[in-house]
Amino acid sequence: MKRVKEALSNLIVPMISISFGFLAGAIIMLLSGNNPVTGYVALLQGVFGEIYYFGETLRMMTPLIFSGIAVAFAFRTGLLNIGVEGQLIVGWLASVAVGSMFDLPMILHLPLALLVGAVAGAVWGFIPGILKARLHVHEVIVTIMMNYVALHVSNYIIRTYMLASGQRSDYVSETASLSSEFLRGMTDFSRLHWGFFLAIAACFVMWFFLWKTTKGYELRSAGYNQHASSYAGMNVKTNIVMSMMISGAFAGLGGAMEGLGTYNYVQILQGFTNLGFDGIAVALLGGSTSIGIFLAAFLFGGLKIGSSNMQATAGVAPELVEIVIALIIFFVASSYFIRWYLNRRQSKKEGK
Amino acid sequence: MDAFISSLNLIIPAAIFAATPLIFTALGGLLSERAGVVNIGLEGLMVMGAFSGIVFTLIFESFGLGAASPWLALVVAMLIGAVFSLFHAVASITLRADQIVSGVALNFLAVGLSVFLVREFFGKGQTDYIQFPIYRTNIPLLADIPVIGGWFFSRIYATSIIALVFVVIVWYVVFKTPFGLRLRSVGEHPTAADTMGIKVNRMKYIAVMLSGAFGGMGGAVYAITTSGNFGGGTIAGQGFMALAALVFGKWNPFGVLGAALFFGLAQSLSITAQQIPALANVPQVYLLIAPYVLTILALAGFVGKAEGPKALGKAYEKGSR
């Protein structure tokens, strides 16, 4: 009974935040002369109305789940990884490089491309990790800087070594692609690919690793109290580096999802993909739990895909969705206030 | 030698020009972080500044205000930046949200809100171009000084001069006035400040709103002098580069000035290097990533240790130890 109550109270904050976010979105639509009911109905139709839209939503979820896990994983160990964006970009680049430059049977090629993507992300996460562990440099600024280094360096590598036509590289060979005729056919030719199931598996892996293994316990305990973990004989420094690398590996896989699944190539980026930054929103709303991340990725992925239909049929600018997402993050981050209010009501009820 | 001086004639004004928005924004970040509030939201504040700078220039132009329009718009952009920063202030100071998360949300909100409004007003993804941007001018007398006059005082933007003036003002306010002492004490040791009767959270609010005003100014200056219109991609990373300048400049106004000029130099070199014989063979990517790599090295202590205010990033709870 107590556990059910706890689970409910964990649900209440995100639920209230989401409602406030949508309410604010409705007010903005009203103020800008749009009809919020028409707008939100169009948004829903843009997710569930056609199997194609639904397939695209699942496709959009895939990298969001990975970037959400990446942020959450670091967060569980007391680290804020703002560098998921950069780790995702290098993972994208590395996986496509392997996917397009080698000729191997699929059973080797695809795992190798995925692995190299994950390793690239892990390397990108290693740098802020080691700086934090050895020199106590705050990881937030370093990871932000690493994002820009990733963006410029990967653009340089694509431009110099990989350019095939226009702004993009060659397509990855079929033996390294996650694309699936079967899933495409089932969803009226959306870009849904096998990566979606890898994302679900990743949710499971994160849960299992953090909650069912000794190492996972160590990493979480470092998140709660570094000094206590250190006193208990755990090597906090190694754990920090390891956590950033695992986080980076998940982010790199998120990039590989785009490189091997959605696009099958890598392109010169004009700016950030924002998939990594959205991961922060996903992890935060999902309470850094596997199931929460899955649901939050569905919500944000759906919002992003549904927004184009909202523009097409209701004439609401798709950026409304970005506003709603930003406000949801604000509300979740400010949950101190919601919790405080709930606690006060609770204690009043109990007559204290 | 002549070739050297003439390339400096090209590089120095370009560096100052590129540094100007960074200086304004980084000064804003300085005020906020000196009071203990991390401001990852500088990027978003610049976005709002650029948006309001352009939109209000267009509005004032339509009123027939002519060349005064961009200047009035700069003032409005500062005000809007200050108001917009309240999102960050309320969430992170009063509601004790994580300051970094709140800053990230501020960036999302700024891009979403500004582009949404642009679509509603203009029916497309970017605004029209302004008719009266701020132009380069020669400063009387100073521009006639040989060599140096050509580097620093001729064909310069008035906004760059204003930025330099603000560097001095911010330095004076932060280090030489009671207000500045209070601001710093709140960022270093809020409990001690509270004991001495300083209203900690009020100081933090003021600091964050000032950072909003400066960030708004920085964004507006960029939009009015450089891009001439506003769209979703107008501000692409300048806010984070300002944050880098703040860290590389070690939270000191003159350090910030130096860092911003250096980053501006790197930025302008990445564009002009092709015309300079000595640099033509350096891949552009090195110049593009230089500011970020140097900031990481500075943080790691390889280029002089950069250490922020002690209570940076922590919400102040009365009575906590």
XYZ file of C-alpha atoms in Angstrom:
673
model
C 0.000 0.000 0.000
C 2.797 2.349 0.935
C 4.585 1.578 -2.328
C 1.463 2.287 -4.334
C 1.094 5.609 -2.560
C 4.716 6.447 -3.249
C 4.353 5.566 -6.905
C 1.256 7.755 -7.114
C 2.966 10.720 -5.548
C 5.854 10.268 -7.989
C 3.308 10.447 -10.800
C 1.553 13.509 -9.473
C 4.346 16.016 -10.124
C 4.829 15.123 -13.807
C 1.069 14.934 -14.320
C 0.498 18.389 -12.845
C 3.447 19.763 -14.815
C 2.153 18.341 -18.083
C -1.336 19.736 -17.438
C 0.073 23.173 -16.624
C 2.209 23.013 -19.761
C -0.748 22.228 -21.991
C -2.911 24.782 -20.200
C -0.289 27.463 -20.848
C -0.133 26.313 -24.472
C -3.910 26.714 -24.727
C -3.720 30.229 -23.292
C -0.999 31.169 -25.770
C -3.149 29.836 -28.626
C -6.110 31.872 -27.347
C -4.035 35.034 -27.056
C -2.620 34.585 -30.549
C -6.101 34.216 -32.020
C -6.116 30.449 -32.499
C -8.688 28.004 -31.238
C -6.983 25.790 -28.643
C -9.483 22.944 -29.070
C -8.934 22.831 -32.836
C -5.215 23.091 -32.245
C -4.956 20.249 -29.779
C -7.330 18.024 -31.753
C -5.121 18.547 -34.816
C -2.090 17.757 -32.666
C -3.649 14.491 -31.478
C -4.648 13.581 -35.017
C -1.068 14.302 -36.013
C 0.034 11.507 -33.696
C -2.780 8.947 -33.740
C -4.818 9.971 -36.801
C -2.853 7.935 -39.321
C -0.623 4.924 -38.939
C 2.097 6.879 -40.771
C 2.088 9.591 -38.101
C 2.175 6.982 -35.377
C 5.130 5.254 -37.017
C 6.941 8.589 -37.258
C 6.210 9.243 -33.592
C 7.800 5.933 -32.618
C 10.715 6.775 -34.914
C 11.117 10.176 -33.218
C 10.972 8.513 -29.802
C 13.933 6.271 -30.555
C 16.821 8.769 -30.274
C 14.940 10.636 -27.520
C 14.857 7.475 -25.402
C 18.602 7.050 -25.839
C 19.424 10.668 -25.045
C 17.001 10.583 -22.124
C 18.706 7.477 -20.739
C 22.089 9.131 -21.237
C 21.072 12.182 -19.197
C 19.306 10.082 -16.564
C 22.206 7.688 -16.161
C 24.635 10.491 -15.395
C 22.053 12.167 -13.209
C 21.629 9.034 -11.105
C 25.331 9.244 -10.302
C 25.069 12.904 -9.397
C 26.380 14.268 -12.685
C 24.646 16.630 -15.068
C 25.569 15.643 -18.608
C 24.634 18.592 -20.828
C 26.989 17.100 -23.403
C 24.595 14.435 -24.674
C 24.124 16.556 -27.774
C 27.808 16.398 -28.689
C 28.138 12.740 -27.749
C 25.172 11.996 -29.965
C 26.728 13.861 -32.883
C 30.043 11.991 -32.699
C 28.156 8.702 -32.304
C 26.150 9.504 -35.411
C 29.284 10.323 -37.367
C 31.264 7.297 -36.196
C 28.478 4.801 -36.829
C 27.907 6.109 -40.342
C 31.650 6.074 -41.038
C 31.795 2.392 -40.142
C 28.507 1.704 -41.876
C 29.493 3.264 -45.177
C 33.204 2.503 -45.426
C 33.360 -1.222 -44.701
C 31.983 -4.304 -46.419
C 31.081 -6.971 -43.917
C 28.289 -9.496 -43.420
C 25.364 -7.955 -41.578
C 25.858 -10.048 -38.456
C 29.203 -8.314 -37.945
C 28.661 -5.012 -39.698
C 25.592 -3.712 -37.877
C 26.842 -4.578 -34.358
C 30.233 -3.097 -35.219
C 28.690 0.153 -36.465
C 26.546 0.398 -33.333
C 29.498 -0.410 -31.108
C 31.737 2.198 -32.714
C 28.966 4.779 -32.345
C 28.708 3.938 -28.654
C 32.477 4.053 -28.215
C 32.686 7.462 -29.891
C 30.058 8.793 -27.483
C 31.880 7.193 -24.567
C 35.151 8.849 -25.573
C 33.370 12.186 -25.750
C 31.991 11.535 -22.266
C 35.359 10.389 -20.946
C 36.913 13.859 -21.217
C 34.496 15.693 -18.884
C 34.468 12.585 -16.687
C 38.210 12.448 -16.149
C 38.410 16.233 -15.698
C 35.728 16.014 -13.034
C 37.297 13.046 -11.273
C 40.913 14.185 -11.348
C 40.720 17.980 -11.319
C 37.254 18.662 -9.889
C 36.247 20.620 -12.976
C 32.498 21.089 -13.096
C 31.131 18.853 -15.823
C 28.429 21.243 -17.020
C 30.670 23.861 -18.623
C 33.019 21.233 -20.046
C 30.191 19.278 -21.638
C 28.707 22.436 -23.154
C 32.065 23.279 -24.687
C 32.466 19.693 -25.888
C 29.147 20.016 -27.736
C 30.536 22.785 -29.907
C 33.799 20.962 -30.447
C 31.781 17.922 -31.574
C 29.660 19.996 -33.942
C 32.580 21.738 -35.630
C 34.884 18.735 -35.726
C 32.275 16.388 -37.156
C 31.276 18.960 -39.787
C 34.945 19.288 -40.681
C 35.392 15.513 -40.984
C 32.276 15.157 -43.129
C 33.296 18.051 -45.361
C 36.862 16.821 -45.773
C 36.557 13.049 -45.923
C 32.983 11.893 -46.336
C 31.124 14.270 -48.620
C 29.194 12.391 -51.296
C 26.512 14.710 -52.623
C 25.495 18.168 -51.470
C 25.757 18.365 -47.708
C 25.759 14.693 -46.825
C 27.838 11.516 -46.790
C 27.311 8.277 -48.674
C 24.480 6.045 -47.587
C 25.461 3.309 -45.138
C 25.475 -0.121 -46.766
C 22.451 -2.327 -46.270
C 24.424 -4.625 -44.001
C 24.788 -1.829 -41.457
C 21.320 -0.324 -41.747
C 18.576 -0.544 -39.154
C 15.938 0.313 -41.755
C 13.222 -2.252 -42.086
C 10.940 -2.794 -45.061
C 8.656 -4.699 -42.737
C 8.211 -1.856 -40.254
C 7.986 0.686 -43.061
C 5.295 -1.346 -44.769
C 3.373 -1.761 -41.557
C 3.311 1.995 -40.889
C 2.431 3.256 -44.352
C 6.079 4.041 -45.201
C 7.135 5.996 -42.156
C 10.839 5.876 -41.311
C 10.297 3.582 -38.332
C 13.259 1.212 -37.990
C 14.530 -1.636 -35.815
C 16.238 0.877 -33.556
C 12.933 1.383 -31.773
C 13.256 -2.086 -30.267
C 16.876 -1.408 -29.372
C 15.637 1.654 -27.490
C 13.200 -0.474 -25.518
C 16.025 -2.885 -24.788
C 18.176 0.049 -23.665
C 15.483 1.061 -21.155
C 15.649 -2.433 -19.760
C 19.451 -2.470 -19.697
C 19.528 0.824 -17.787
C 17.050 -0.466 -15.222
C 18.872 -3.767 -14.808
C 22.322 -2.225 -14.569
C 21.409 0.488 -12.077
C 19.122 -1.527 -9.822
C 20.269 -5.143 -10.131
C 24.061 -5.034 -10.266
C 26.684 -4.154 -7.679
C 28.334 -1.622 -9.969
C 24.977 0.039 -10.538
C 24.465 0.274 -6.803
C 27.876 1.893 -6.455
C 27.098 4.423 -9.148
C 23.777 5.340 -7.577
C 25.263 5.634 -4.131
C 27.849 8.062 -5.495
C 24.866 10.101 -6.659
C 23.358 10.164 -3.192
C 26.469 10.842 -1.180
C 29.985 10.833 -2.552
C 31.662 11.002 0.832
C 29.719 8.068 2.221
C 30.490 5.976 -0.866
C 34.131 6.866 -0.610
C 34.146 5.981 3.094
C 32.498 2.648 2.302
C 35.493 1.818 0.144
C 34.050 2.554 -3.296
C 36.307 4.224 -5.805
C 34.308 7.381 -6.468
C 36.730 8.754 -9.062
C 36.570 5.653 -11.228
C 32.814 5.612 -10.850
C 32.491 9.209 -12.066
C 34.534 8.481 -15.182
C 32.653 5.252 -15.784
C 29.284 6.903 -15.391
C 30.123 9.645 -17.881
C 31.391 7.064 -20.351
C 28.297 4.878 -20.092
C 26.142 7.968 -20.401
C 28.121 9.009 -23.465
C 27.786 5.511 -24.928
C 23.987 5.691 -24.679
C 24.099 9.117 -26.304
C 26.355 7.789 -29.053
C 23.870 4.982 -29.693
C 21.153 7.614 -29.968
C 23.199 9.188 -32.732
C 23.669 5.790 -34.354
C 19.859 5.448 -34.426
C 19.708 8.528 -36.632
C 22.718 7.546 -38.700
C 21.862 3.885 -39.284
C 18.097 4.034 -38.923
C 16.331 7.261 -39.743
C 18.604 8.853 -42.347
C 21.178 6.202 -43.263
C 23.730 8.976 -43.748
C 25.336 11.846 -41.871
C 25.115 15.454 -42.983
C 26.852 18.735 -42.333
C 24.865 20.214 -39.475
C 23.940 23.886 -39.567
C 23.311 23.787 -35.838
C 22.566 21.319 -33.095
C 20.121 18.465 -33.641
C 18.549 19.347 -30.247
C 17.990 15.623 -29.684
C 20.556 15.735 -26.890
C 19.054 18.782 -25.228
C 15.601 17.232 -25.504
C 17.080 14.287 -23.628
C 17.363 16.554 -20.597
C 13.637 17.229 -20.805
C 12.877 13.534 -21.282
C 15.005 12.437 -18.319
C 13.636 15.162 -16.088
C 9.984 14.473 -16.843
C 10.597 10.745 -16.651
C 12.075 11.090 -13.178
C 15.238 9.345 -14.446
C 13.443 5.989 -14.463
C 13.314 3.630 -17.439
C 9.560 3.539 -17.724
C 9.308 7.283 -17.143
C 11.814 7.956 -19.895
C 9.866 5.762 -22.298
C 6.617 7.599 -21.575
C 8.227 11.060 -21.638
C 9.912 10.254 -24.954
C 6.532 9.237 -26.317
C 4.992 12.512 -25.147
C 7.744 14.742 -26.543
C 8.198 12.664 -29.694
C 4.455 12.821 -30.263
C 4.397 16.580 -29.707
C 7.174 17.098 -32.230
C 5.590 14.897 -34.898
C 2.043 16.089 -34.210
C 3.039 19.727 -34.489
C 3.328 19.565 -38.275
C -0.283 18.452 -38.601
C -1.253 21.157 -36.110
C 0.281 23.700 -38.439
C -1.209 22.161 -41.574
C -4.820 21.811 -40.419
C -5.223 24.272 -37.525
C -2.735 26.919 -38.645
C -0.906 26.978 -35.310
C 2.840 27.546 -35.585
C 4.676 24.320 -34.680
C 6.908 26.193 -32.218
C 3.960 26.153 -29.813
C 5.103 22.641 -29.006
C 8.566 23.895 -28.028
C 6.950 26.393 -25.679
C 4.840 23.672 -24.068
C 7.908 21.439 -23.630
C 9.937 24.291 -22.108
C 7.147 25.106 -19.663
C 6.786 21.457 -18.665
C 10.506 21.419 -17.808
C 10.088 24.606 -15.776
C 7.201 23.100 -13.838
C 8.949 19.787 -13.200
C 12.136 21.566 -12.163
C 10.134 23.757 -9.805
C 8.387 20.724 -8.353
C 9.670 21.744 -4.939
C 6.689 24.058 -4.845
C 4.174 21.413 -5.916
C 5.574 18.931 -3.401
C 5.546 21.547 -0.672
C 1.899 22.308 -1.359
C 0.940 18.615 -1.430
C 2.812 17.943 1.807
C 1.117 20.844 3.522
C -2.300 19.574 2.502
C -1.341 16.112 3.630
C -0.215 17.265 7.074
C -3.307 19.455 7.482
C -5.467 16.429 6.748
C -3.612 14.418 9.333
C -4.272 17.165 11.845
C -0.650 17.945 12.628
C 55.501 45.059 -42.702
C 52.851 46.923 -44.638
C 51.138 43.649 -45.402
C 51.184 42.838 -41.702
C 49.641 46.157 -40.706
C 47.017 45.959 -43.396
C 46.006 42.468 -42.281
C 45.743 43.835 -38.755
C 43.567 46.593 -40.209
C 41.314 43.809 -41.355
C 41.499 41.548 -38.312
C 41.287 43.914 -35.347
C 38.071 45.718 -36.306
C 36.527 42.361 -37.217
C 37.525 40.929 -33.837
C 36.088 43.898 -31.933
C 32.946 43.652 -34.006
C 32.502 39.925 -33.301
C 33.340 40.410 -29.622
C 30.777 43.141 -28.922
C 27.662 40.961 -28.403
C 29.802 38.520 -26.405
C 30.989 41.307 -24.098
C 27.479 42.492 -23.296
C 26.161 38.987 -22.708
C 29.144 37.790 -20.714
C 28.882 40.865 -18.466
C 25.297 39.829 -17.811
C 26.435 36.332 -16.969
C 29.066 37.828 -14.685
C 26.518 39.751 -12.638
C 24.263 36.737 -12.265
C 27.018 34.254 -11.442
C 28.736 36.649 -9.041
C 25.459 36.524 -7.106
C 25.569 32.729 -7.170
C 23.053 32.025 -9.915
C 24.371 29.973 -12.838
C 23.019 31.290 -16.088
C 23.029 28.669 -18.829
C 20.088 30.667 -20.161
C 22.297 33.407 -21.631
C 21.705 31.896 -25.057
C 17.955 32.203 -24.602
C 18.255 35.749 -23.298
C 20.221 36.644 -26.425
C 17.520 35.028 -28.550
C 14.842 37.165 -26.888
C 17.069 40.227 -27.237
C 17.684 39.594 -30.923
C 13.980 39.000 -31.473
C 12.852 42.156 -29.687
C 15.691 44.197 -31.157
C 14.595 43.400 -34.690
C 10.837 43.478 -34.116
C 10.928 46.828 -32.318
C 13.297 48.345 -34.860
C 10.729 47.401 -37.503
C 7.920 48.852 -35.388
C 9.740 52.124 -34.694
C 10.671 52.367 -38.368
C 7.009 52.095 -39.258
C 6.342 54.994 -36.865
C 8.771 56.997 -38.975
C 11.502 57.267 -36.348
C 14.200 56.499 -38.895
C 17.772 56.125 -37.698
C 16.730 56.378 -34.044
C 14.748 53.133 -34.356
C 17.518 50.625 -33.644
C 18.675 52.613 -30.610
C 15.204 52.696 -29.102
C 14.855 49.009 -29.923
C 18.054 48.279 -27.996
C 16.484 49.826 -24.899
C 13.316 47.795 -25.367
C 15.385 44.639 -25.873
C 17.112 45.267 -22.540
C 13.764 45.622 -20.801
C 12.336 42.509 -22.418
C 15.479 40.567 -21.562
C 15.159 41.631 -17.934
C 11.496 40.619 -17.789
C 12.117 37.337 -19.592
C 14.900 36.434 -17.172
C 12.256 36.398 -14.432
C 11.334 32.881 -15.573
C 14.815 31.794 -14.552
C 14.772 33.901 -11.402
C 11.421 32.688 -10.103
C 12.142 29.044 -10.897
C 15.684 28.901 -9.568
C 15.578 31.380 -6.681
C 12.059 31.225 -5.261
C 11.051 27.714 -6.334
C 14.588 26.324 -5.877
C 14.642 24.586 -9.228
C 18.019 23.322 -10.374
C 19.628 26.403 -11.911
C 21.108 24.524 -14.827
C 17.868 22.777 -15.720
C 16.001 26.056 -15.412
C 18.541 27.712 -17.715
C 18.144 24.956 -20.277
C 14.378 25.412 -20.132
C 14.842 29.155 -20.601
C 16.760 28.501 -23.828
C 13.996 26.224 -25.122
C 11.351 28.730 -24.184
C 13.137 31.636 -25.848
C 13.514 29.877 -29.191
C 9.974 28.487 -29.073
C 8.328 31.732 -28.050
C 10.236 34.043 -30.377
C 9.856 31.903 -33.503
C 6.207 31.246 -32.645
C 5.575 34.995 -32.426
C 7.511 35.648 -35.628
C 5.312 33.130 -37.458
C 2.190 34.741 -36.021
C 3.302 38.299 -36.912
C 5.022 37.718 -40.237
C 3.479 34.465 -41.457
C 6.930 32.976 -42.114
C 9.944 31.659 -40.230
C 11.929 34.905 -40.132
C 11.235 38.621 -39.894
C 11.670 41.218 -42.611
C 15.000 43.027 -42.831
C 15.378 46.282 -40.931
C 15.878 49.479 -42.940
C 18.064 51.334 -40.466
C 20.764 49.123 -39.015
C 23.543 50.674 -36.926
C 26.432 51.600 -39.192
C 30.150 51.887 -38.618
C 31.478 55.384 -37.837
C 34.831 57.052 -37.435
C 35.461 58.582 -34.058
C 36.507 62.226 -34.545
C 40.178 63.015 -33.759
C 41.036 59.521 -32.458
C 40.523 57.996 -35.881
C 43.297 60.233 -37.242
C 45.995 58.707 -35.025
C 48.344 56.791 -37.293
C 48.118 52.977 -37.236
C 46.212 52.645 -33.938
C 43.497 55.000 -35.113
C 42.967 52.694 -38.063
C 42.740 49.651 -35.827
C 40.546 50.872 -33.025
C 38.798 54.125 -33.846
C 37.854 54.198 -37.488
C 34.980 52.289 -39.029
C 33.892 51.101 -35.612
C 30.389 50.498 -34.311
C 29.136 52.813 -31.580
C 27.804 49.697 -29.852
C 31.370 48.429 -29.461
C 32.336 51.634 -27.649
C 29.288 51.284 -25.405
C 30.330 47.708 -24.616
C 33.776 48.909 -23.541
C 32.215 51.582 -21.355
C 30.008 48.970 -19.724
C 33.048 46.808 -18.957
C 34.439 49.664 -16.874
C 31.074 50.417 -15.268
C 30.450 46.791 -14.325
C 33.971 46.467 -12.943
C 33.475 49.622 -10.859
C 30.061 48.544 -9.600
C 31.075 44.992 -8.737
C 34.399 45.766 -7.056
C 34.162 49.366 -5.820
C 30.622 49.925 -4.562
C 28.659 48.634 -1.551
C 26.164 47.139 -3.992
C 28.916 45.127 -5.644
C 30.238 43.916 -2.307
C 26.757 42.712 -1.376
C 26.374 41.054 -4.763
C 29.636 39.172 -4.368
C 28.974 38.222 -0.749
C 25.674 36.644 -1.781
C 27.520 34.537 -4.314
C 30.359 33.552 -2.019
C 28.730 33.024 1.345
C 24.988 33.704 1.400
C 24.559 32.725 5.044
C 27.120 35.272 6.178
C 25.525 37.869 3.905
C 22.125 37.110 5.394
C 23.492 37.516 8.913
C 24.784 40.949 7.963
C 21.278 41.954 6.947
C 21.629 41.603 3.201
C 18.445 40.400 1.537
C 19.992 37.436 -0.265
C 17.184 36.506 -2.601
C 16.449 40.113 -3.498
C 20.075 40.566 -4.516
C 19.848 37.415 -6.610
C 16.708 38.652 -8.349
C 18.384 41.949 -9.168
C 21.454 40.142 -10.483
C 19.475 37.772 -12.690
C 17.372 40.621 -14.101
C 20.520 42.594 -14.860
C 21.882 39.554 -16.654
C 18.643 39.456 -18.614
C 19.055 43.105 -19.590
C 22.658 42.604 -20.697
C 21.880 39.341 -22.479
C 18.997 41.046 -24.266
C 21.314 43.881 -25.244
C 23.915 41.414 -26.527
C 21.379 39.586 -28.655
C 19.874 42.799 -29.992
C 23.292 44.230 -30.871
C 24.123 41.049 -32.765
C 20.841 41.084 -34.649
C 20.899 44.803 -35.479
C 24.546 45.058 -36.514
C 25.183 41.631 -38.013
C 22.156 39.717 -39.201
C 19.632 42.484 -39.942
C 16.664 40.201 -39.388
C 15.578 37.530 -36.935
C 14.849 33.839 -37.383
C 15.262 30.630 -35.443
C 18.917 30.347 -36.456
C 20.002 33.950 -35.826
C 21.468 33.211 -32.417
C 23.338 29.945 -32.777
C 25.680 29.453 -29.869
C 26.760 33.051 -29.185
C 25.207 32.813 -25.728
C 27.227 29.734 -24.893
C 30.328 31.393 -26.254
C 29.620 34.318 -23.928
C 29.397 31.804 -21.100
C 32.777 30.474 -22.199
C 34.163 34.020 -22.210
C 32.857 34.471 -18.676
C 34.661 31.358 -17.459
C 37.814 31.989 -19.490
C 37.787 35.571 -18.223
C 37.615 34.203 -14.672
C 34.448 36.079 -13.678
C 36.248 39.421 -13.938
C 34.980 42.195 -16.265
C 38.397 42.898 -17.770
C 39.104 39.203 -18.045
C 35.773 38.862 -19.809
C 36.729 41.688 -22.156
C 40.007 39.982 -23.004
C 38.363 36.596 -23.469
C 35.590 38.028 -25.627
C 38.103 39.876 -27.816
C 40.143 36.719 -28.145
C 37.104 34.643 -29.065
C 36.008 37.387 -31.432
C 39.439 37.217 -33.004
C 39.158 33.454 -33.427
C 35.705 33.867 -34.934
C 36.740 36.576 -37.348
C 39.896 34.690 -38.289
C 37.823 31.636 -39.121
C 36.132 33.792 -41.752
C 39.015 35.997 -42.909
C 41.938 33.563 -42.579
C 41.766 32.720 -46.289
C 42.915 36.265 -47.105
C 45.916 36.155 -44.763
C 48.900 34.314 -46.262
C 50.264 32.968 -42.963
C 46.929 31.461 -41.954
C 45.513 30.341 -45.293
C 46.635 26.752 -44.720
C 45.273 26.390 -41.185
C 42.071 24.342 -41.335
C 39.136 26.537 -40.316
C 38.051 23.966 -37.745
C 40.941 24.812 -35.402
C 39.834 28.425 -35.229
C 36.211 27.423 -34.795
C 36.866 25.181 -31.808
C 39.642 27.303 -30.249
C 37.346 29.232 -27.838
C 35.779 26.065 -26.496
C 38.982 24.058 -26.184
C 40.733 26.955 -24.451
C 37.875 27.298 -21.992
C 38.122 23.622 -21.098
C 41.879 23.989 -20.642
C 41.354 27.067 -18.481
C 38.888 25.194 -16.290
C 41.293 22.302 -15.976
C 43.935 24.730 -14.767
C 46.290 24.431 -17.728
C 45.830 28.099 -18.661
C 45.512 29.585 -15.179
C 42.870 28.069 -12.935
C 39.355 29.430 -13.435
C 37.337 29.203 -10.244
C 33.822 30.529 -9.886
C 32.085 32.068 -6.886
C 31.871 29.590 -4.003
C 28.106 29.339 -3.637
C 27.512 29.185 -7.389
C 24.604 26.999 -8.358
C 23.087 26.572 -4.933
C 19.666 27.864 -3.975
C 19.745 29.747 -0.698
C 17.554 28.365 2.030
C 17.224 30.509 5.105
C 18.463 28.707 8.181
C 20.349 26.019 6.302
C 24.021 25.458 6.997
